[in-house]
Amino acid sequence: MSESDSIVAETAARIFADLADPQTVNAAKDDAWKAPLWQALEENGLTLAWVPDDLGGAGASLDDGFAVISTAGRFAAPVPVAETLLAGWLLAQGGIASPTGMMTVAPMRPKERIALDADGTLTGRAHGVPFARDTSHVAVLVHGAGGASVALIETASVRIADRRGISGDVVYDLHFEKAQPVEVKSLPAGVDQGSLMLMGAVVRSLETAGALEAILDISVRYSGERVAFERPIGKFQAVQHNLARLAGESAAATAAATSAADAIASGASLADPGIYLEAAAARIRSAEAATEGSAIAHQVHGAIGYTKEHILHRFTRALLAWRDDFGNESQWAVELGNRVAAAGAEELWPLVASR
């Protein structure tokens, strides 16, 4: 981590610790805590870190934005930090200035297509878009006669359907029915829906790694405090074994996610096969770690970890929900396998060894 990354991460961590402590958020009766948190994040330029100065952002590096996302994952705060960063990045690729306030991005699934019609309106559906009712704008990757473009659209102009996601939280399906965007710009060559899925996969991998670090800390602390048979449960070999497994899952997810983020931040093209390998590996491994890590943490905590009063569920529900965004691990594994097979066996080892 560079000095700049460290400063950004420390700033983000301080803001989240002060204004979005998991225990405080868990006990809150309403969402009043969100406004001061978002204001602090915006004032420090963290929400639009990936947007150039001339387009209304902070003009920070990719590394800086990834540092913010990792920190956000460690708090699992239900605000669209990652989504706003991604929306700003996508809009910047087309040269569209980012508005202030919360944003989200669509589509979130690899095979979904939003059409840019000849009259300039948008048609199609995007499923499982987080925070749609909390945001004022959506950055949408669209397909028209001229290829891939990015559209900025007001959320109010889109029909939104609510449903419960796998985590139990509300997620949103967006229905674009001749929706009129605020602005549309063509994307440069090499930036398309695959690029958005790749960036989104790495973002979710970093959030997952951060949340796994948090539940490891929570589990270790709980095992030292919970007493059974006159000694802390952390003294029992079975519990120690589970904590070691959880630490291993956390370390694996962190290693894969940070490696992918570093590869992207190095400036290489998102179309580079090596970048794809890094992103796919991060997505697959972090999703596997989310599944295993959540189960282990709840096993350590026993019944209390499932209650609303305990903060553990805030992290594990987020971990399970993030697995499906921007393609799940099965989709990434299949596509990675197809690409390796198409390139031929003689290309596999040089590709792996180059990383």
PDB file of N, CA and C in Angstrom, residues 9-25 32-38 40-41 44 71 75 77:
ATOM      1  N   ALA A   9      -7.131   5.303   3.169  1.00  0.00           N
ATOM      2  CA  ALA A   9      -7.729   4.232   3.969  1.00  0.00           C
ATOM      3  C   ALA A   9      -7.935   4.675   5.414  1.00  0.00           C
ATOM      4  N   GLU A  10      -6.957   5.373   5.966  1.00  0.00           N
ATOM      5  CA  GLU A  10      -7.080   5.847   7.349  1.00  0.00           C
ATOM      6  C   GLU A  10      -8.210   6.865   7.480  1.00  0.00           C
ATOM      7  N   THR A  11      -8.338   7.751   6.484  1.00  0.00           N
ATOM      8  CA  THR A  11      -9.416   8.728   6.509  1.00  0.00           C
ATOM      9  C   THR A  11     -10.775   8.037   6.455  1.00  0.00           C
ATOM     10  N   ALA A  12     -10.904   7.074   5.529  1.00  0.00           N
ATOM     11  CA  ALA A  12     -12.162   6.338   5.405  1.00  0.00           C
ATOM     12  C   ALA A  12     -12.470   5.563   6.687  1.00  0.00           C
ATOM     13  N   ALA A  13     -11.455   4.920   7.257  1.00  0.00           N
ATOM     14  CA  ALA A  13     -11.658   4.140   8.479  1.00  0.00           C
ATOM     15  C   ALA A  13     -12.114   5.027   9.630  1.00  0.00           C
ATOM     16  N   ARG A  14     -11.539   6.217   9.724  1.00  0.00           N
ATOM     17  CA  ARG A  14     -11.924   7.133  10.801  1.00  0.00           C
ATOM     18  C   ARG A  14     -13.370   7.577  10.639  1.00  0.00           C
ATOM     19  N   ILE A  15     -13.760   7.879   9.419  1.00  0.00           N
ATOM     20  CA  ILE A  15     -15.134   8.331   9.172  1.00  0.00           C
ATOM     21  C   ILE A  15     -16.126   7.217   9.495  1.00  0.00           C
ATOM     22  N   PHE A  16     -15.836   6.018   9.014  1.00  0.00           N
ATOM     23  CA  PHE A  16     -16.738   4.903   9.277  1.00  0.00           C
ATOM     24  C   PHE A  16     -16.796   4.571  10.764  1.00  0.00           C
ATOM     25  N   ALA A  17     -15.663   4.594  11.435  1.00  0.00           N
ATOM     26  CA  ALA A  17     -15.638   4.288  12.871  1.00  0.00           C
ATOM     27  C   ALA A  17     -16.434   5.314  13.667  1.00  0.00           C
ATOM     28  N   ASP A  18     -16.345   6.573  13.263  1.00  0.00           N
ATOM     29  CA  ASP A  18     -17.044   7.637  13.990  1.00  0.00           C
ATOM     30  C   ASP A  18     -18.541   7.660  13.704  1.00  0.00           C
ATOM     31  N   LEU A  19     -18.921   7.368  12.463  1.00  0.00           N
ATOM     32  CA  LEU A  19     -20.302   7.600  12.041  1.00  0.00           C
ATOM     33  C   LEU A  19     -21.061   6.348  11.619  1.00  0.00           C
ATOM     34  N   ALA A  20     -20.384   5.209  11.519  1.00  0.00           N
ATOM     35  CA  ALA A  20     -21.066   3.986  11.088  1.00  0.00           C
ATOM     36  C   ALA A  20     -20.547   2.774  11.848  1.00  0.00           C
ATOM     37  N   ASP A  21     -20.299   2.955  13.145  1.00  0.00           N
ATOM     38  CA  ASP A  21     -19.897   1.818  13.967  1.00  0.00           C
ATOM     39  C   ASP A  21     -20.976   0.739  13.868  1.00  0.00           C
ATOM     40  N   PRO A  22     -20.625  -0.515  13.577  1.00  0.00           N
ATOM     41  CA  PRO A  22     -21.634  -1.557  13.368  1.00  0.00           C
ATOM     42  C   PRO A  22     -22.621  -1.716  14.517  1.00  0.00           C
ATOM     43  N   GLN A  23     -22.147  -1.590  15.757  1.00  0.00           N
ATOM     44  CA  GLN A  23     -23.051  -1.744  16.892  1.00  0.00           C
ATOM     45  C   GLN A  23     -24.053  -0.596  16.956  1.00  0.00           C
ATOM     46  N   THR A  24     -23.578   0.616  16.673  1.00  0.00           N
ATOM     47  CA  THR A  24     -24.460   1.784  16.672  1.00  0.00           C
ATOM     48  C   THR A  24     -25.491   1.676  15.554  1.00  0.00           C
ATOM     49  N   VAL A  25     -25.042   1.291  14.348  1.00  0.00           N
ATOM     50  CA  VAL A  25     -25.952   1.141  13.216  1.00  0.00           C
ATOM     51  C   VAL A  25     -26.969   0.042  13.494  1.00  0.00           C
ATOM     52  N   ALA A  32     -31.313   7.794  10.204  1.00  0.00           N
ATOM     53  CA  ALA A  32     -30.802   9.151  10.395  1.00  0.00           C
ATOM     54  C   ALA A  32     -29.281   9.213  10.389  1.00  0.00           C
ATOM     55  N   TRP A  33     -28.618   8.126  10.702  1.00  0.00           N
ATOM     56  CA  TRP A  33     -27.153   8.088  10.746  1.00  0.00           C
ATOM     57  C   TRP A  33     -26.529   8.186   9.352  1.00  0.00           C
ATOM     58  N   LYS A  34     -27.297   7.891   8.313  1.00  0.00           N
ATOM     59  CA  LYS A  34     -26.721   7.832   6.967  1.00  0.00           C
ATOM     60  C   LYS A  34     -26.307   9.214   6.447  1.00  0.00           C
ATOM     61  N   ALA A  35     -27.116  10.230   6.724  1.00  0.00           N
ATOM     62  CA  ALA A  35     -26.852  11.565   6.164  1.00  0.00           C
ATOM     63  C   ALA A  35     -25.502  12.121   6.615  1.00  0.00           C
ATOM     64  N   PRO A  36     -25.186  12.144   7.917  1.00  0.00           N
ATOM     65  CA  PRO A  36     -23.868  12.661   8.313  1.00  0.00           C
ATOM     66  C   PRO A  36     -22.712  11.815   7.797  1.00  0.00           C
ATOM     67  N   LEU A  37     -22.921  10.489   7.689  1.00  0.00           N
ATOM     68  CA  LEU A  37     -21.874   9.627   7.146  1.00  0.00           C
ATOM     69  C   LEU A  37     -21.594   9.989   5.692  1.00  0.00           C
ATOM     70  N   TRP A  38     -22.647  10.098   4.902  1.00  0.00           N
ATOM     71  CA  TRP A  38     -22.456  10.396   3.478  1.00  0.00           C
ATOM     72  C   TRP A  38     -21.856  11.777   3.281  1.00  0.00           C
ATOM     73  N   ALA A  40     -19.814  13.334   5.259  1.00  0.00           N
ATOM     74  CA  ALA A  40     -18.388  13.270   5.585  1.00  0.00           C
ATOM     75  C   ALA A  40     -17.600  12.592   4.472  1.00  0.00           C
ATOM     76  N   LEU A  41     -18.151  11.526   3.914  1.00  0.00           N
ATOM     77  CA  LEU A  41     -17.475  10.836   2.816  1.00  0.00           C
ATOM     78  C   LEU A  41     -17.354  11.744   1.599  1.00  0.00           C
ATOM     79  N   ASN A  44     -14.782  14.642   1.949  1.00  0.00           N
ATOM     80  CA  ASN A  44     -13.396  14.188   1.852  1.00  0.00           C
ATOM     81  C   ASN A  44     -13.065  13.614   0.477  1.00  0.00           C
ATOM     82  N   THR A  71     -12.044  -0.624   2.982  1.00  0.00           N
ATOM     83  CA  THR A  71     -12.428  -0.118   4.292  1.00  0.00           C
ATOM     84  C   THR A  71     -13.936  -0.194   4.487  1.00  0.00           C
ATOM     85  N   PHE A  75     -16.709  -2.468   7.424  1.00  0.00           N
ATOM     86  CA  PHE A  75     -17.813  -1.963   8.236  1.00  0.00           C
ATOM     87  C   PHE A  75     -19.175  -2.443   7.724  1.00  0.00           C
ATOM     88  N   ALA A  77     -21.317  -1.169   6.020  1.00  0.00           N
ATOM     89  CA  ALA A  77     -22.359  -0.153   6.207  1.00  0.00           C
ATOM     90  C   ALA A  77     -23.276  -0.137   4.990  1.00  0.00           C
TER      91      ALA A  77
END
